Coordinates of C-alpha atoms and ligand atoms in Angstrom, one line a residue:
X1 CA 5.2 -5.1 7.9
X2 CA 5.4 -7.7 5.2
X3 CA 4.2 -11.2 6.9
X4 CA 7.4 -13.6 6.6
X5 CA 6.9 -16.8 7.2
X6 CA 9.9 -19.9 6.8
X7 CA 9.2 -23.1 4.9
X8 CA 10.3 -25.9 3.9
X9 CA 11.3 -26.3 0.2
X10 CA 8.5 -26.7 -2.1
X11 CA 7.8 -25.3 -5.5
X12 CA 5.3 -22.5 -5.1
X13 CA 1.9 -23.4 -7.3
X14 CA 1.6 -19.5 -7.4
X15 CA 2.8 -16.1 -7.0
X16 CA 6.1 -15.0 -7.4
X17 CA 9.1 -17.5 -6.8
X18 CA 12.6 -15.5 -5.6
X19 CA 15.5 -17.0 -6.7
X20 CA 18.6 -15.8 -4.8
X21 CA 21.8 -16.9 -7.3
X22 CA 25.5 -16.8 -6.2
X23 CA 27.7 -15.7 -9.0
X24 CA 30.1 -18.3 -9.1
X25 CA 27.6 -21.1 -8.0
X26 CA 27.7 -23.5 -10.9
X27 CA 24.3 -23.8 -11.7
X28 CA 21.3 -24.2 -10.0
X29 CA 20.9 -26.3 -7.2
X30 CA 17.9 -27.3 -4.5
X31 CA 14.3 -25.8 -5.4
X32 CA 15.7 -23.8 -8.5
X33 CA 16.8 -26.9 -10.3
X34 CA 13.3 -28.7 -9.5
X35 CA 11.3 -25.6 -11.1
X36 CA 13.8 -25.7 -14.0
X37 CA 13.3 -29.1 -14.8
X38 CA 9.5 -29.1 -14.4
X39 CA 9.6 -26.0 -16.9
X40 CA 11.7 -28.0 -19.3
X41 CA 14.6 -26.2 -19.2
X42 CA 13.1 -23.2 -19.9
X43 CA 14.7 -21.0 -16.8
X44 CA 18.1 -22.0 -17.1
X45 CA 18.1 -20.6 -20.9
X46 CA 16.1 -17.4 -19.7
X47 CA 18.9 -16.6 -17.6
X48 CA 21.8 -17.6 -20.2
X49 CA 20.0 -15.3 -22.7
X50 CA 19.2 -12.4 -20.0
X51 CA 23.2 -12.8 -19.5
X52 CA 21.9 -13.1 -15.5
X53 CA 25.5 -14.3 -13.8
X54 CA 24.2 -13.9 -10.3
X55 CA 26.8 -10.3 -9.9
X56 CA 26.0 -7.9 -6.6
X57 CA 22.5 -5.8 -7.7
X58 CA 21.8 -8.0 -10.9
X59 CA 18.3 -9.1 -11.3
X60 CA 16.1 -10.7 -13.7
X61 CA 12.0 -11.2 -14.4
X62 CA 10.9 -14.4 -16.1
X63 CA 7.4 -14.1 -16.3
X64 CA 5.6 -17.3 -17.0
X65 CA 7.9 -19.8 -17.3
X66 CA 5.5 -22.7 -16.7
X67 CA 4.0 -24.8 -19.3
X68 CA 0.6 -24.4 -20.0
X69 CA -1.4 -26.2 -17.2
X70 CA 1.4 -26.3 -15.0
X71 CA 1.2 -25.4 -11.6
X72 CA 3.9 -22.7 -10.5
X73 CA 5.1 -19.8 -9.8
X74 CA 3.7 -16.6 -12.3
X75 CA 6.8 -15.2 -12.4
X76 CA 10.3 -15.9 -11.2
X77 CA 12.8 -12.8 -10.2
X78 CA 16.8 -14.0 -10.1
X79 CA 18.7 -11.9 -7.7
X80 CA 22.3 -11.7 -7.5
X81 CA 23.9 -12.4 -4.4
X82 CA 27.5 -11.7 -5.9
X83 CA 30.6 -14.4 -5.0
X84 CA 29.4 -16.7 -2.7
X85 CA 32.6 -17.0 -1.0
X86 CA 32.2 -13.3 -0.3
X87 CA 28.6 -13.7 1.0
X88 CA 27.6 -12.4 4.1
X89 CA 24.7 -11.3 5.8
X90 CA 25.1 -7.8 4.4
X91 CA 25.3 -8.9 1.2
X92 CA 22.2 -11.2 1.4
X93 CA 20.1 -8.7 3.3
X94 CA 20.7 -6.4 0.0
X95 CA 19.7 -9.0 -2.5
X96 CA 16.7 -9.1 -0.3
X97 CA 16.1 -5.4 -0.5
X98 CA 16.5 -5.6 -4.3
X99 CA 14.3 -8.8 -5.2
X100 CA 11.3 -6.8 -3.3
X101 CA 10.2 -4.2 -5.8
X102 CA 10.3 -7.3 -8.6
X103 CA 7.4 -8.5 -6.7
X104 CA 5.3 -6.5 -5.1
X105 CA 2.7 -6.1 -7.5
X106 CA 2.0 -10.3 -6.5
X107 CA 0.2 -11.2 -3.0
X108 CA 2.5 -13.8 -2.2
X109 CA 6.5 -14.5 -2.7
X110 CA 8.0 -17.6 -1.9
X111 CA 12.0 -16.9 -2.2
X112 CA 14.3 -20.4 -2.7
X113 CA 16.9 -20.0 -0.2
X114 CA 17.1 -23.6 0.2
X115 CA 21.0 -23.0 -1.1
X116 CA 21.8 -20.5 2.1
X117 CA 22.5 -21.0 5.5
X118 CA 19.3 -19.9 7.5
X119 CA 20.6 -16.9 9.3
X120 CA 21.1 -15.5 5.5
X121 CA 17.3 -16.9 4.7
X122 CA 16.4 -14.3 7.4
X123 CA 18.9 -11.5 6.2
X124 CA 17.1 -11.6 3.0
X125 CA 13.8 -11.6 4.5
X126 CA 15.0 -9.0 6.8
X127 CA 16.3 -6.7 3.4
X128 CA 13.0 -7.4 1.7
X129 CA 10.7 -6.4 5.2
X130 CA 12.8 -2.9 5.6
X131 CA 11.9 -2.3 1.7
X132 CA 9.0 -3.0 1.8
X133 CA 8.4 -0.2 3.9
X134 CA 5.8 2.6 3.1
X135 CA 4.1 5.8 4.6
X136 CA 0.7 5.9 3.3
X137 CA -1.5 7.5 5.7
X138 CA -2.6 10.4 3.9
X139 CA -3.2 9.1 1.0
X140 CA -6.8 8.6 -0.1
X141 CA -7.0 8.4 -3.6
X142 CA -4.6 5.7 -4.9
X143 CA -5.5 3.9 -7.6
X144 CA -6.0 -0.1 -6.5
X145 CA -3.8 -1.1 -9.2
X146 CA -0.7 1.1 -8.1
X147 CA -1.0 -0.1 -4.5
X148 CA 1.5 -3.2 -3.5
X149 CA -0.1 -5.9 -3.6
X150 CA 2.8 -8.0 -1.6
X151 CA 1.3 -9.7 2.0
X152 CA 3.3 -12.7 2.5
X153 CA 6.8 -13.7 1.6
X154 CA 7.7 -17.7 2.8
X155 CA 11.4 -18.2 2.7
X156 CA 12.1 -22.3 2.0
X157 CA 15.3 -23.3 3.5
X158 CA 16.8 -26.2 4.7
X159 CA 16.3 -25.4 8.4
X160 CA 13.1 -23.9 9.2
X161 CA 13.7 -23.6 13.1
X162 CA 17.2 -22.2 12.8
X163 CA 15.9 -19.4 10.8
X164 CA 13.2 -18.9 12.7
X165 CA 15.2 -18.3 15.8
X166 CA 17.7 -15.9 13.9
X167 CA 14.1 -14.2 11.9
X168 CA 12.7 -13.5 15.8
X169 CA 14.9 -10.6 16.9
X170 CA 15.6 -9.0 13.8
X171 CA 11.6 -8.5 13.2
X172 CA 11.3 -6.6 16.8
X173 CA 14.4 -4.5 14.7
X174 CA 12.7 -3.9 12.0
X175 CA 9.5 -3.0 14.0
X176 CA 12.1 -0.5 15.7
X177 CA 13.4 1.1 12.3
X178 CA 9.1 1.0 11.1
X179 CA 8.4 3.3 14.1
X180 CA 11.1 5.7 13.8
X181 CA 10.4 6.0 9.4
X182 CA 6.7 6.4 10.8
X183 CA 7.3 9.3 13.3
X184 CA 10.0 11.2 10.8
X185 CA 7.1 10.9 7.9
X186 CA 4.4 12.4 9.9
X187 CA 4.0 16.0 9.1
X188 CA 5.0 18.5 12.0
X189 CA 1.4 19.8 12.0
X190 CA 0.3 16.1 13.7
X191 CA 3.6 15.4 15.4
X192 CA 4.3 17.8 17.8
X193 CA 6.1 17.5 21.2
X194 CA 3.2 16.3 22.9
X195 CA 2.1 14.0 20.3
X196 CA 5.3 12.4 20.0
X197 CA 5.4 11.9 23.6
X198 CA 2.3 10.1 23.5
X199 CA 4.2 8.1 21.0
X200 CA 7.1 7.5 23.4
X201 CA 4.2 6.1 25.8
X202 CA 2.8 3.5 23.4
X203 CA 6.5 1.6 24.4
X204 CA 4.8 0.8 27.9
X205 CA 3.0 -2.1 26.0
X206 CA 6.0 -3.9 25.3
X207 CA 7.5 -3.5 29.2
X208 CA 9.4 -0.1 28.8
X209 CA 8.9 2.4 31.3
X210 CA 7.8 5.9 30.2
X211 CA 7.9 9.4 31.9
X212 CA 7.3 12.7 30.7
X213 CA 8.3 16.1 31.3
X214 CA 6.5 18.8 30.8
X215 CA 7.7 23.1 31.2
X216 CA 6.8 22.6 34.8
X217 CA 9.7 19.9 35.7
X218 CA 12.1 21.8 33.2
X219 CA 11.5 25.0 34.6
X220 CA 12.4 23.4 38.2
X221 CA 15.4 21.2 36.7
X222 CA 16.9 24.8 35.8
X223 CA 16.6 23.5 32.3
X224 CA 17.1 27.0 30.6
X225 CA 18.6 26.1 27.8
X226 CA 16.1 23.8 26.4
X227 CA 13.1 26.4 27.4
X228 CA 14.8 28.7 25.1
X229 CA 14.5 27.1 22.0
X230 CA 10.8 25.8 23.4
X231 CA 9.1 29.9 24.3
X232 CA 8.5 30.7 20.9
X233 CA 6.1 28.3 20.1
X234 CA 2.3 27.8 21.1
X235 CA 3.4 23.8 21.7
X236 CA 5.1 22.8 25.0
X237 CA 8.3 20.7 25.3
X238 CA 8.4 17.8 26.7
X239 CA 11.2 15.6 27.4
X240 CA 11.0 11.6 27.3
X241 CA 12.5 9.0 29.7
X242 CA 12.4 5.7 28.5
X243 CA 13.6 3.0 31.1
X244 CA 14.2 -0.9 30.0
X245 CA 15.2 -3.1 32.3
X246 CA 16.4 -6.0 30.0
X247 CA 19.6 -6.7 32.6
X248 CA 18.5 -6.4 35.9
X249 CA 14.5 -6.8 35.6
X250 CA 12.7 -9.8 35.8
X251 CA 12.1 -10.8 32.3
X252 CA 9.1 -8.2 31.1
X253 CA 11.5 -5.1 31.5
X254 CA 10.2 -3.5 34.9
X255 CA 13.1 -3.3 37.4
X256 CA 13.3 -6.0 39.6
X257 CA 16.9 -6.3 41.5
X258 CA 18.8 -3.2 42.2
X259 CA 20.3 -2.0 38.5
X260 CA 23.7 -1.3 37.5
X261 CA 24.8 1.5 35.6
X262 CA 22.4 1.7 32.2
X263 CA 23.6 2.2 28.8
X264 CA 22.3 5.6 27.6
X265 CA 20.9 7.1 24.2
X266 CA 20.4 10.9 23.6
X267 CA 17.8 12.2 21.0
X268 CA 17.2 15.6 19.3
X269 CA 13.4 16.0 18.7
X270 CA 13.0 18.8 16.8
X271 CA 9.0 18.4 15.6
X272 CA 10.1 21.4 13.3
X273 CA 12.5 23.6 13.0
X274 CA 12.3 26.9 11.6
X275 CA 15.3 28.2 12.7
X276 CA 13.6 30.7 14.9
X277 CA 14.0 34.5 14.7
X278 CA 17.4 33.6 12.7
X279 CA 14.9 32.4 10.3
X280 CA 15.4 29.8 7.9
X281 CA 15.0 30.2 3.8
X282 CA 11.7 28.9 2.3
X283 CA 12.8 26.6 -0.1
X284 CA 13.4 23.3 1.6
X285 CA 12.1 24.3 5.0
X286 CA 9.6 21.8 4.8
X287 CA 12.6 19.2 5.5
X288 CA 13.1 20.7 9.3
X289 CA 9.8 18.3 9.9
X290 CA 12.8 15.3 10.1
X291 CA 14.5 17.7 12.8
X292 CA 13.6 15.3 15.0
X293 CA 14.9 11.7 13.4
X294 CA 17.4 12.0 16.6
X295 CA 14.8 11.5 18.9
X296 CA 12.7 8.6 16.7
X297 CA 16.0 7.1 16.3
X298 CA 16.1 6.7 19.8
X299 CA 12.6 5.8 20.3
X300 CA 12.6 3.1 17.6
X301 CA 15.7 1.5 19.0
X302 CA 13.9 1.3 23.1
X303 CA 11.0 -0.4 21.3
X304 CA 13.9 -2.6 18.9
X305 CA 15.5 -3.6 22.6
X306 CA 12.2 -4.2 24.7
X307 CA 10.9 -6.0 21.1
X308 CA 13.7 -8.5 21.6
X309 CA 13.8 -8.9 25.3
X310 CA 17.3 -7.2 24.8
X311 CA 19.4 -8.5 27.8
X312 CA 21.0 -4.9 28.7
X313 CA 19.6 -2.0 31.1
X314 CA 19.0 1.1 28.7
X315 CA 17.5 4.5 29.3
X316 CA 16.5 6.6 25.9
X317 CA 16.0 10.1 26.3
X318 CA 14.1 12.4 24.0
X319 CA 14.4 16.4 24.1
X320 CA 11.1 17.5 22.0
X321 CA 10.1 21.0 21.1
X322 CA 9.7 23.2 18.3
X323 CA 11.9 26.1 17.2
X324 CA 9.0 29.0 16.0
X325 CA 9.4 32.8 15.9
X326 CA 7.3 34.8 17.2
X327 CA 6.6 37.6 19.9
X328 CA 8.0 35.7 22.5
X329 CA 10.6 33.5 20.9
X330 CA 14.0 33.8 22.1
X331 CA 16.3 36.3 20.6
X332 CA 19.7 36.2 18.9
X333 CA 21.8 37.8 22.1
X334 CA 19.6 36.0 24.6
X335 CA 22.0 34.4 27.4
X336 CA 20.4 31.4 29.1
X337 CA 21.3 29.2 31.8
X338 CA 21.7 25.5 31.6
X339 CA 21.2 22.7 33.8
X340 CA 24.8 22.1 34.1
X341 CA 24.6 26.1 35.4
X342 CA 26.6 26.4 32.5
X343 CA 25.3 29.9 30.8
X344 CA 25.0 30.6 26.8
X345 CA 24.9 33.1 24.5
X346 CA 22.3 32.5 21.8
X347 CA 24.1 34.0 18.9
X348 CA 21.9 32.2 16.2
X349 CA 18.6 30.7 17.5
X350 CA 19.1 28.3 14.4
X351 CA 21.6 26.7 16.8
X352 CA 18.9 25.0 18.8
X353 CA 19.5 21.6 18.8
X354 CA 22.6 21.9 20.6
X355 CA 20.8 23.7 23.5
X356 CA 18.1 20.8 23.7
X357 CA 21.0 18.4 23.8
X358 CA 22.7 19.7 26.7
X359 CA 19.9 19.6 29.1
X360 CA 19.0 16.5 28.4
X361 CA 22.3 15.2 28.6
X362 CA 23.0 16.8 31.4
X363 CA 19.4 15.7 33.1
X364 CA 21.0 11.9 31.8
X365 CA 24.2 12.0 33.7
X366 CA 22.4 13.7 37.2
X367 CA 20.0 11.3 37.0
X368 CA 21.0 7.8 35.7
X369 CA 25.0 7.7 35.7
X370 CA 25.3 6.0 32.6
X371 CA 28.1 3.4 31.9
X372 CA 28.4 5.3 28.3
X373 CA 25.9 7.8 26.1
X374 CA 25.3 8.2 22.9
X375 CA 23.3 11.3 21.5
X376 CA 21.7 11.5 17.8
X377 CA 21.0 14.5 15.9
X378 CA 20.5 16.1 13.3
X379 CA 22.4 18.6 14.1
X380 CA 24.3 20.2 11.2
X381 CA 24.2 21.3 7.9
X382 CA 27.8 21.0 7.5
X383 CA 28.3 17.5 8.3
X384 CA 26.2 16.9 4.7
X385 CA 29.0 19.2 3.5
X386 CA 31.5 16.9 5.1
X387 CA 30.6 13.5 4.3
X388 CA 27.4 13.9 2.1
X389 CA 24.9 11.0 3.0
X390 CA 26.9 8.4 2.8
X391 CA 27.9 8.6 6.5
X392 CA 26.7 9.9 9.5
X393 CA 29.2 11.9 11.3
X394 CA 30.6 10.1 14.9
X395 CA 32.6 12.5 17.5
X396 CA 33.8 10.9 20.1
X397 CA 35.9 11.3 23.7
X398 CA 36.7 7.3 23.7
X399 CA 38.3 5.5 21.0
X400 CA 36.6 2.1 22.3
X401 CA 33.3 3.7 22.0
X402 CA 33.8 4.6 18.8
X403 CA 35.3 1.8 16.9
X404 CA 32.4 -0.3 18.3
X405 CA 30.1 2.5 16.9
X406 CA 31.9 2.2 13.8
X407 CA 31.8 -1.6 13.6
X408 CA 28.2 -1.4 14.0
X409 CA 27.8 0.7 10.9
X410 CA 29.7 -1.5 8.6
X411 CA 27.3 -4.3 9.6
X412 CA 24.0 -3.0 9.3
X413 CA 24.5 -0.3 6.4
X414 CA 24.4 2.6 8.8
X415 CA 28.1 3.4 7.9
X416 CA 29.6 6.1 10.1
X417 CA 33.0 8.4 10.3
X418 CA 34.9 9.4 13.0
X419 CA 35.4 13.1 12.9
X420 CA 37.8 15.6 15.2
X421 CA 37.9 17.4 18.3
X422 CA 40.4 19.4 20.0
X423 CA 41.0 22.9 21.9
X424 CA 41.2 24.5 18.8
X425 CA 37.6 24.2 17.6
X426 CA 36.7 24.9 21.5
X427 CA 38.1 27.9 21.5
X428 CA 35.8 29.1 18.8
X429 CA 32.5 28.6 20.7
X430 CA 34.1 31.4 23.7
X431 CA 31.6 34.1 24.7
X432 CA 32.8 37.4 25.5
X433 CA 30.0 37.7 28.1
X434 CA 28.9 34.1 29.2
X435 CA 30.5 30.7 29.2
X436 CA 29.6 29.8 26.0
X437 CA 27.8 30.5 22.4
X438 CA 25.9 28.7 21.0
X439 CA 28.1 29.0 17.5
X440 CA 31.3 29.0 16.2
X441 CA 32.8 31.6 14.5
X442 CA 32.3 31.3 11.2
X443 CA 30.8 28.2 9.1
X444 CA 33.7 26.4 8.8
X445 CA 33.9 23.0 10.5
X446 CA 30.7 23.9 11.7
X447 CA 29.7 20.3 12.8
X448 CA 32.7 19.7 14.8
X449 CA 32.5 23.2 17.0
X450 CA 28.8 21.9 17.0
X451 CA 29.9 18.9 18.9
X452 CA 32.7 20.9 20.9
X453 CA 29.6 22.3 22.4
X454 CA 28.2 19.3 23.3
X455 CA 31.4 18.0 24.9
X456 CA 31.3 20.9 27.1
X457 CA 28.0 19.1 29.0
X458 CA 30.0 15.5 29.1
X459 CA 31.0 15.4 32.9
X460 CA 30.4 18.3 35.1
X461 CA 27.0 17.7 33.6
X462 CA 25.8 17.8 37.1
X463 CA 26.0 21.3 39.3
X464 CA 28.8 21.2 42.9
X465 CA 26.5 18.5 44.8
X466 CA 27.7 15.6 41.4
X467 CA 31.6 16.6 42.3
X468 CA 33.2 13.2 41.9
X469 CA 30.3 10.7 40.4
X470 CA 30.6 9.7 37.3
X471 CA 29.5 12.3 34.8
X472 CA 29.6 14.2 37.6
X473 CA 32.5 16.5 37.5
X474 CA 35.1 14.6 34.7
X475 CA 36.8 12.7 37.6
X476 CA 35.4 9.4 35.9
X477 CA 35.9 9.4 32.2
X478 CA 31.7 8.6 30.2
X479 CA 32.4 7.3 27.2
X480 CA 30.3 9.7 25.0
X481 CA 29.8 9.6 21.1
X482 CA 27.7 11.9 19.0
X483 CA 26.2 10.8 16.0
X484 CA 25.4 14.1 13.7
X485 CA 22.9 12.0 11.2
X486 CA 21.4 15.3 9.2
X487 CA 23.0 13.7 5.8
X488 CA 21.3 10.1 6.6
X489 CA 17.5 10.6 8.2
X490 CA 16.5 11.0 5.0
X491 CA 17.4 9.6 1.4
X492 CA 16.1 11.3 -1.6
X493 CA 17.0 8.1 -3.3
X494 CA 15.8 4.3 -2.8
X495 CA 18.8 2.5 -1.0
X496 CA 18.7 -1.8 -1.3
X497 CA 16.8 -1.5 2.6
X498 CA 15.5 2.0 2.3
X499 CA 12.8 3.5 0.1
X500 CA 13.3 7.1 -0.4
X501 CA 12.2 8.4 2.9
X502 CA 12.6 8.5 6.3
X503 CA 15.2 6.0 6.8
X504 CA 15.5 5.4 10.7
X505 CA 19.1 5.8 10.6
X506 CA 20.2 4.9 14.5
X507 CA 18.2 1.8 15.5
X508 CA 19.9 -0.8 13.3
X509 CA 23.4 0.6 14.1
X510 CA 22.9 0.7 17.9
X511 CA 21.0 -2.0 17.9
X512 CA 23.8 -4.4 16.8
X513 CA 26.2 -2.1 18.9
X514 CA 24.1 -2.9 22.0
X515 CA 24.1 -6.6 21.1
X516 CA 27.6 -7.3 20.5
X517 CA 28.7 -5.4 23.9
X518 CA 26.0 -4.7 26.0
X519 CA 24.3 -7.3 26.8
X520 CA 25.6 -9.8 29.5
Ligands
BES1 N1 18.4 21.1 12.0 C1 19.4 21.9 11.6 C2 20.5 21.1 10.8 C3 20.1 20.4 9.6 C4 20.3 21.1 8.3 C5 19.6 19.2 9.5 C6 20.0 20.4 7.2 C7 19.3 18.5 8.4 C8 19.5 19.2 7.2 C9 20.1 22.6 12.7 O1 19.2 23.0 13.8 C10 20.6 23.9 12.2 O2 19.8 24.7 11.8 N2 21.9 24.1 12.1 C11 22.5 25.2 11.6 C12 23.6 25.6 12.5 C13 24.2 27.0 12.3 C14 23.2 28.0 12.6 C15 25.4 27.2 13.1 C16 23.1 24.8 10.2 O3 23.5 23.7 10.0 O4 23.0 25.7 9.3
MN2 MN1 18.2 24.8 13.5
ZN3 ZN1 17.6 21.8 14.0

C-alpha cells in the first residue's frame, strides 16, 4: 500500500504536485495560487489553454511548470472534482482514483487539498491508495522503467489531525479490500482450501479468533452437502470461523464479557470451480479461480473490522473447496443430505456453491444465532445477465436489511439491486424424489431460484433440538440478505478505485454497513 502521509501546506520542491479543482471554484485558492504565482502565471494559462474547468473525470499534465532554477514540483496533474456544491466524499475519493495513474511514474506526490475539508483530504487519499493497487507476485521480468515508481503521497490540508483521525480507519479498509484483491489474484494452483485457510489464520495477528474445519468435523456436523461438492478433488475442504469480539471483548478482540448476539457474514470459497462432472467449457474457465471472491470478501472485511477496532461482535464464515471431476466426484442424480437434514438432488454438480452455502449457513445459525447474516457469492451466471457488472445482485427476507445494504453501496461504489423472491420461483427448485434440487428448471431467472435455494436454509437451519431459537425453526424472523457478486469480483476494466482485477467487492460495502448500524 501506497504510504500516505498528511501535511501541512507547503509547495513541494519535487515530485509531482496534485491539484484537486472544483468546477465552479473561481480560481485557484490556498497552495495552487502560491505555485502559480511562483511560476509566473504560468499554471493558470496551462489550464485556460488545456480548456481544464475542473468537470467530474477531467484531468490535466503540466510538466515542468517551474522556472529554470526554481524549486517545485516536476509536474503538476489538475483533477476535476466536478461542482463543489455537489462534492462529497464519493466524488473526492474518485478524483483520487483518477489523479493516481498521472503520477505514478514519480516517487513522491504531494496532492493540494488545502481547499477541502479533511475528511475529503482522506477520501482522496483513500481513492488514490485502492488504485494504486497491484498483483505482482509472479512477475519476474519487468522492466524497471515500467514498474510504478509511486511510494509516498503527502496530502497538505488545513487540518492535519482531523484528517488523520478520519485517514486511520479507512487504511485498516483498504488493508481489508488489499487482502481480499490478493487472495482472488492468486492462481487456484497456490490457493487452495487449505492454503486459504492458512490465510484466514494470519487474522489472529490482529485479535480475530480463527478455527478451522477440516472433512473430519464436516463429516460429524452431517455436512453432506458441502462434502459433495468437496469428494471430487485431491484437496480437502475446510471451512473458516472467524470470531471478533469488537462489542463485548476487552479492547484487542478476544471475548471478555458474555456476548450478545453477533452480526454474521457468509462466504462462498470456491478455490476453483470446474463445474464438476457437468463440466464447464474451456474458454474462460480460467475465471472460476475468482469462484471464491465470496469468501475473500468476507475475510478481507474480518481483517477491515479487527484493523479498525470495529466496535461490533462479528463472526465471518468461509465454506472452501474445490469443484473437480473425477472418479470419485459427485454425480448429476446424487441426493445428499444437509446439515439442516434437509436432502438434495444434485441435478447439475455446476450448482455447487449453493450446496457449500447451506451448510455453512446452517452451521452459522446452530452455532452462533446471529442478530442478521449476510452471505456473498458468486453464485450465478445469470445475475451478469441481469444487471451486468454494474451491480451486484441483493435478495433479501427483510426490507430493513436491505435498504441499509443498499445505502451502503451508494456510498462506497459497491452499488447493489434488490432482486425478487416469491413461491413461484420456489416451486421450481421441487424434487420429485428429495426435498430439494439443486436447480431450477430451466435458465431463466436462474439467480433468483438460486437464492430461493438458499432461503430454504434461513431458519430451520438447525435439526428438531433448534425448534424455537432464532434461526432455529422460523419462529424468530433472521434478517438474511444474499449478495450474488459474479458480475462485480472482477472488472475487465480499470474503475476510478479499481484497476482491472480482482476488485474486493464486499468489504467496502459491509464495512460502512457495519459502521452505520452495527456498532454500539
Ligand atoms: N461459479 C459459478 C457462477 C459464475 C459464473 C460466477 C460466471 C462468475 C462468473 C457457479 O458455480 C455456476 O457454475 N453457476 C451455474 C449455475 C447453473 C448450473 C444453474 C451458472 O451460473 O451457469
Ligand atoms: Mn459452478
Ligand atoms: Zn461456482
Amino acid at each position: 500500500m501506497l504510504d500516505i502521509a498528511f501535511v501541512k501546506p507547503a509547495l513541494p520542491r519535487g515530485g509531482a504536485l496534485v491539484l484537486p479543482v472544483a468546477e465552479d471554484s473561481g480560481g485557484l485558492g490556498g497552495l495552487a495560487a502560491d505555485l502559480d504565482a511562483a511560476a509566473g502565471g504560468a499554471l493558470k494559462r496551462a489550464l485556460a489553454a488545456a480548456e481544464f474547468k475542473g468537470r467530474k473525470g477531467q484531468s490535466c499534465t503540466i510538466w515542468a511548470p517551474m522556472p529554470d532554477g526554481a524549486a517545485g514540483p516536476s509536474r503538476i496533474v489538475a483533477v476535476g472534482l466536478g461542482k463543489a456544491s455537489e462534492l462529497s466524499a464519493e466524488a473526492a475519493e474518485a478524483a483520487g482514483g483518477a489523479a493516481l495513474p498521472q503520477v505514478r511514474s514519480e516517487r513522491e506526490a504531494t496532492v493540494a487539498a488545502d481547499g477541502m475539508p479533511p475528511e475529503l483530504a482522506a477520501a482522496f487519499a483513500m481513492g488514490m491508495a485502492l488504485r494504486g493497487y497491484r498483483f505482482h507476485r509472479y512477475r519476474t521480468q519487468e522492466k524497471d522503467e515500467d514498474k510504478p515508481k509511486l511510494e509516498r503521497v503527502s496530502l497538505a490540508t488545513g487540518s492535519v489531525p482531523d484528517a488523520k483521525a478520519a485517514w486511520a480507519p479507512m487504511r485498516a479498509v483498504a488493508e481489508g479490500v488489499f487482502l481480499a484483491r490478493d487472495l482472488v489474484s492468486e492462481p487456484p494452483n497456490v490457493l487452495n482450501p487449505e492454503t486459504m485457510a492458512d490465510r484466514c489464520r494470519d487474522l489472529e495477528k490482529l485479535g480475530v479468533q480463527v478455527e478451522i474445519l477440516g472433512p473430519k468435523e464436516m463429516k460429524k456436523l452431517g455436512m453432506g452437502a458441502m462434502l459433495g461438492v468437496a469428494q471430487g478433488s485431491v484437496n480437502e475442504p475446510r471451512i473458516a470461523v472467524m470470531q471478533w469480539f469488537g462489542a463485548s471483548g476487552n479492547g484487542n478482540g478476544k471475548k471478555a464479557k458474555p456476548q450478545g448476539k453477533p452480526v454474521a457474514f457468509i462466504g462462498k470459497g470456491v478455490t476453483f470451480d470446474t463445474g464438476g462432472i457437468s463440466i464447464k467449457p474451456a474458454g474462460g474457465m480460467e475465471d472460476m479461480k475468482f469462484d471464491m471472491a465470496g469468501g475473500a470478501a468476507v475475510i478481507g472485511l474480518m481483517a477491515a473490522l479487527a484493523g479498525r477496532r470495529a466496535k461490533v461482535d462479528a463472526v465471518g464464515l468461509v465454506g472452501m473447496v474445490e469443484n473437480m471431476p473425477s472418479g470419485n466426484a459427485q454425480r448429476p442424480g446424487d441426493v445428499v443430505k444437509t446439515m439442516s437434514g434437509k436432502t438434495v438432488e444434485v441435478i447439475n454438480t455446476d450448482a455447487e456453491g449453493r450446496l457449500v452455502l447451506a451448510d455453512v449457513m446452517s452451521y452459522c445459525q446452530d452455532r452462533f444465532q446471529p442478530a442478521a447474516m449476510v452471505d456473498l457469492a458468486t453464485l450465478t451466471g445469470a445475475i451478469i445477465v441481469a444487471l451486468g457488472h454494474e451491480h451486484a445482485g441483493l435478495f433479501s427476507n427483510d426490507d430493513e436489511l436491505a435498504a441499509r445494504i443498499t445505502a451502503a453501496g451508494k456510498g462506497t461504489a459497491e452499488a447493489c439491486w434488490r432482486m425478487p423472491l416469491g413461491d413461484a420461483y420456489d416451486k421450481q427448485i421441487r424434487s420429485d424424489i428429495a426435498d430439494m434440487k439443486n436447480v431450477g428448471g430451466g435458465r431463466q431467472g436462474g439467480s433468483i431460484t438460486a437464492a430461493q435455494f438458499l432461503q430454504r436454509f434461513v431458519g430451520g437451519g438447525g435439526k428438531d433440538k433448534d425448534k424455537g431459537k432464532n434461526g432455529g425453526d422460523g419462529q424468530q424472523h433472521l434478517p438474511w440478505a444474499h449478495l450474488d457478486i459474479a458480475g462485480t469480483a472482477w472488472t475487465t476494466k480499470d474503475l476510478p478505485s479499481v484497476p482491472k482485477g480482482a476488485t474486493g467487492f464486499g468489504v467496502r460495502l459491509l464495512d460502512r454497513m457495519v459502521a452505520a448500524h452495527y456498532e454500539g
